[in-house]
Amino acid sequence: MFSAIYIEEEVAGSDRVLQLLERFPDVPQISCERYGQVFNRSGQNFRLQKKAPALILAKKYGNIVLPAPEGYGFNQDRSYYFSHMMNCIYDCRYCFLQGMYRSANYVLFTNYEDFGAAITATVAESESRAVFYSGYDCDSLALEPVSNFCEYFLPLLEELPTATLEIRSKSTQIRKLLEIEPLANCVVAMSFTDQQSTDRWEHKVPSIAKRLESLKKLQEAGWPVALRFEPVIFDEFYLERYKMLFEEVFTCLDGSMIHSVSTGMFRMPADFHKRIVKLYPDEPLLARDTVKSNGLISLMDDTEEKCLQVLEEELFEFVSSKQYYRCA
Amino acid sequence: MRKQKINILVAHLLEAKPLIKQFGLLKVFSKGESPISGLEQTYMNEDGVILLVTGMGKGAMTQGVQALYRWQLEYLELEPGLAAIWLNIGIAGHRTAELGSGYLAHKIVDQETGECCYPGMLIEGFETSEVCTVDEPETVYLRLAVYDMEAAAFYRAASEYSSSEFIQCFKIISDNLATPINQFKRESVFALIASHGKSLAKLLKQLLKLADEFDKAYALPNEYKELQKNYSLSVSHQQQILRLCQRYYALSKKYELTSVCSQKFANARELVIGLDAGLRSSRD
């Protein structure tokens, strides 16, 4: 599963790390002083490393819980995000992570207790409901059998009824969720693009059908589930493709019970885009014309708003506008 | 012959001999003919495998890597953007490992400075180990690591010219606590290294596969190379034009690119405009 496991000296003796390492006796185990020595060094190729990523076990220091970017998320109140992991096992060609990190190796921060303390402190300081987003720098569930993310964070969430956690994922690793009673303050949000986009750009990602199957199981078990249609990449036939996607999704799921639905456009910082283009100069998606505004790259200019409105009209055949928001 | 070379560096001629035999290498320079100092003991074959005997120690290895790169850049039309494989092979010591066992380095520690580096881990089917580079032959083997005298310098120097995935160190155990270095017999070196002939062939095969994949993605389009020859291009124009050429290819518009490049443009600026216009019109 991993080409190697790097272990920061700081976490080497912890129970969580030792238990994890027991599962991979044949994988080279390599000590390092700080994860940055491996993860942040120059002279490595993200694209090649994606073929066989390593796992880096480390301790997270500093600001563990951060304010969520403006316009990100379903709530108007204070919201935050945290990243117990960096990088994703999937390989979506539109993903900003390719341009953010030098390395495709996964970093798993194993000091969950520090995350828990930071989340608890943030909730205590919040005057209103505090919403936490997980899955900004990784897929929250994809490595669940290794990370045991749900095993630690869901019981914590149960003790914090004024907090809400969104678990963002494209994964079907929902076994842990199905083993426990659903939490009203935990939303499992799954991302979707249309079938053609999935085929072209979402490498190693479970099929739309499999993701829907997982969401359906969660919904039937009582978990709040959400839909994240992103990134929407417009072209001549996008509407037909999204009609088909919406048909498939809302045939499977009860639209009225969906926690929230959002759309998001292809957006990323210009310097990330530049790095990704260097990694994948042969990728057709990245060869499209781009528009730069306020340091962000997008794929369209003045027609995007119109296309999005048309898409939203289609979406509102299945969900109410109250369930919907546009992700910035 | 493969344009980008497979660079194998060893410290001693004894280590080189089995590799010279395995890869059918011939000496490149007669006495006194090496254009760059430090390349006197360079061997090469028609498949692009180059071997250099650098001499022992970190300083010699560093100079060897630098000289080899410079020679290829100045005399062999090296294309810097493509994958260059750098491989250090040699005998080494270990506290407990069996004599003759071979290891790829997964971490290299320079004992003098404490500096650590981490070779890429995309190669499958090899035992790996930490390698500790020391300045004198090791007799105590304090760390549970492979002990050598060049790997740290090799990796540091080669990192200037290649991505970590293409830089590897392969060490074969020649001495351990039970059979320490003072009992080491020079004549055993040939057999020690020769016994890993199949492993080395496997290692090179994997590295070449990675390199081919890399080159396929990052090779400069031929049209771009022609434009570089035919126009006076600033660095900025080179970057713009390269990207435009890549976009034509990515969008399966190679034919249109050839057509645009066949036109004559007054200068680089006009060339950029023409390429951009050609790309847009080919999509309309």
mmCIF file of C-alpha atoms in Angstrom, chain A residues 3-4 6 9 28-34 37-38 41-54 274 277-290, chain B residues 106-107 114 116-122 124 126 128 130 143 155 159 162-166 209-211 213-214 216-218 239 243 246-251 276 279-280 283:
data_model
loop_
_atom_site.group_PDB
_atom_site.id
_atom_site.type_symbol
_atom_site.label_atom_id
_atom_site.label_comp_id
_atom_site.label_asym_id
_atom_site.label_seq_id
_atom_site.Cartn_x
_atom_site.Cartn_y
_atom_site.Cartn_z
ATOM 1 C CA SER A 3 6.271 2.485 -0.804
ATOM 2 C CA ALA A 4 7.743 3.375 2.591
ATOM 3 C CA TYR A 6 8.665 7.607 7.365
ATOM 4 C CA GLU A 9 11.294 10.589 15.932
ATOM 5 C CA PRO A 28 10.503 -0.035 4.797
ATOM 6 C CA GLN A 29 10.298 2.029 7.997
ATOM 7 C CA ILE A 30 12.521 5.083 7.917
ATOM 8 C CA SER A 31 13.133 7.487 10.741
ATOM 9 C CA CYS A 32 13.319 11.218 10.205
ATOM 10 C CA GLU A 33 13.700 14.180 12.498
ATOM 11 C CA ARG A 34 10.873 16.261 11.052
ATOM 12 C CA GLN A 37 12.826 16.856 5.604
ATOM 13 C CA VAL A 38 11.051 14.372 3.369
ATOM 14 C CA ARG A 41 12.531 19.057 0.147
ATOM 15 C CA SER A 42 13.204 20.300 -3.344
ATOM 16 C CA GLY A 43 14.189 17.973 -6.174
ATOM 17 C CA GLN A 44 11.255 15.605 -6.065
ATOM 18 C CA ASN A 45 8.538 14.983 -8.608
ATOM 19 C CA PHE A 46 4.920 14.928 -7.430
ATOM 20 C CA ARG A 47 3.750 13.194 -10.583
ATOM 21 C CA LEU A 48 6.184 10.300 -10.273
ATOM 22 C CA GLN A 49 5.593 9.938 -6.559
ATOM 23 C CA LYS A 50 1.862 9.565 -7.172
ATOM 24 C CA LYS A 51 2.673 6.157 -8.624
ATOM 25 C CA ALA A 52 3.735 4.840 -5.225
ATOM 26 C CA PRO A 53 3.353 7.322 -2.385
ATOM 27 C CA ALA A 54 4.903 6.804 0.980
ATOM 28 C CA LYS A 274 1.524 27.151 -12.665
ATOM 29 C CA VAL A 277 0.950 22.806 -15.452
ATOM 30 C CA LYS A 278 4.672 22.134 -15.065
ATOM 31 C CA LEU A 279 3.888 18.703 -13.643
ATOM 32 C CA TYR A 280 1.319 17.856 -16.294
ATOM 33 C CA PRO A 281 2.198 19.834 -19.441
ATOM 34 C CA ASP A 282 0.415 17.173 -21.491
ATOM 35 C CA GLU A 283 -2.930 17.391 -19.632
ATOM 36 C CA PRO A 284 -5.741 18.744 -21.869
ATOM 37 C CA LEU A 285 -7.682 20.236 -18.937
ATOM 38 C CA LEU A 286 -4.716 22.380 -18.012
ATOM 39 C CA ALA A 287 -4.194 23.413 -21.622
ATOM 40 C CA ARG A 288 -7.504 25.243 -21.687
ATOM 41 C CA ASP A 289 -7.664 29.019 -21.681
ATOM 42 C CA THR A 290 -7.688 30.413 -18.184
ATOM 43 C CA HIS B 106 16.425 4.679 1.894
ATOM 44 C CA LYS B 107 18.152 7.243 4.061
ATOM 45 C CA GLY B 114 24.632 14.951 10.587
ATOM 46 C CA CYS B 116 20.284 13.395 6.174
ATOM 47 C CA CYS B 117 18.845 12.805 2.734
ATOM 48 C CA TYR B 118 16.162 10.496 1.470
ATOM 49 C CA PRO B 119 16.360 8.877 -1.973
ATOM 50 C CA GLY B 120 13.104 8.283 -3.805
ATOM 51 C CA MET B 121 11.342 5.039 -2.937
ATOM 52 C CA LEU B 122 9.772 4.056 -6.230
ATOM 53 C CA GLU B 124 10.428 -2.316 -5.901
ATOM 54 C CA PHE B 126 14.964 -4.534 -3.011
ATOM 55 C CA THR B 128 16.649 -1.135 1.817
ATOM 56 C CA GLU B 130 19.963 3.461 6.144
ATOM 57 C CA ARG B 143 24.457 2.415 14.105
ATOM 58 C CA TYR B 155 23.529 12.015 -3.341
ATOM 59 C CA SER B 159 20.618 16.168 -6.432
ATOM 60 C CA SER B 162 18.233 15.172 -11.090
ATOM 61 C CA SER B 163 15.040 14.462 -9.215
ATOM 62 C CA SER B 164 15.351 12.236 -6.145
ATOM 63 C CA GLU B 165 13.448 9.415 -7.811
ATOM 64 C CA PHE B 166 16.350 8.893 -10.215
ATOM 65 C CA LYS B 209 11.040 2.744 -17.130
ATOM 66 C CA LEU B 210 10.538 5.682 -14.785
ATOM 67 C CA ALA B 211 12.878 7.809 -16.856
ATOM 68 C CA GLU B 213 7.781 7.949 -18.502
ATOM 69 C CA PHE B 214 9.285 11.181 -17.263
ATOM 70 C CA LYS B 216 7.573 11.281 -22.439
ATOM 71 C CA ALA B 217 5.829 13.846 -20.277
ATOM 72 C CA TYR B 218 8.540 16.492 -20.247
ATOM 73 C CA GLN B 239 8.717 29.972 -21.597
ATOM 74 C CA ARG B 243 3.904 26.408 -23.085
ATOM 75 C CA GLN B 246 2.760 22.020 -25.149
ATOM 76 C CA ARG B 247 -0.838 23.193 -25.275
ATOM 77 C CA TYR B 248 -1.100 22.351 -28.944
ATOM 78 C CA TYR B 249 0.079 18.837 -28.152
ATOM 79 C CA ALA B 250 -2.150 18.481 -25.085
ATOM 80 C CA LEU B 251 -5.169 19.527 -27.141
ATOM 81 C CA ASP B 276 -1.668 31.981 -29.643
ATOM 82 C CA LEU B 279 -4.394 27.814 -30.913
ATOM 83 C CA ARG B 280 -7.547 29.863 -30.531
ATOM 84 C CA ARG B 283 -10.610 25.502 -31.250
#
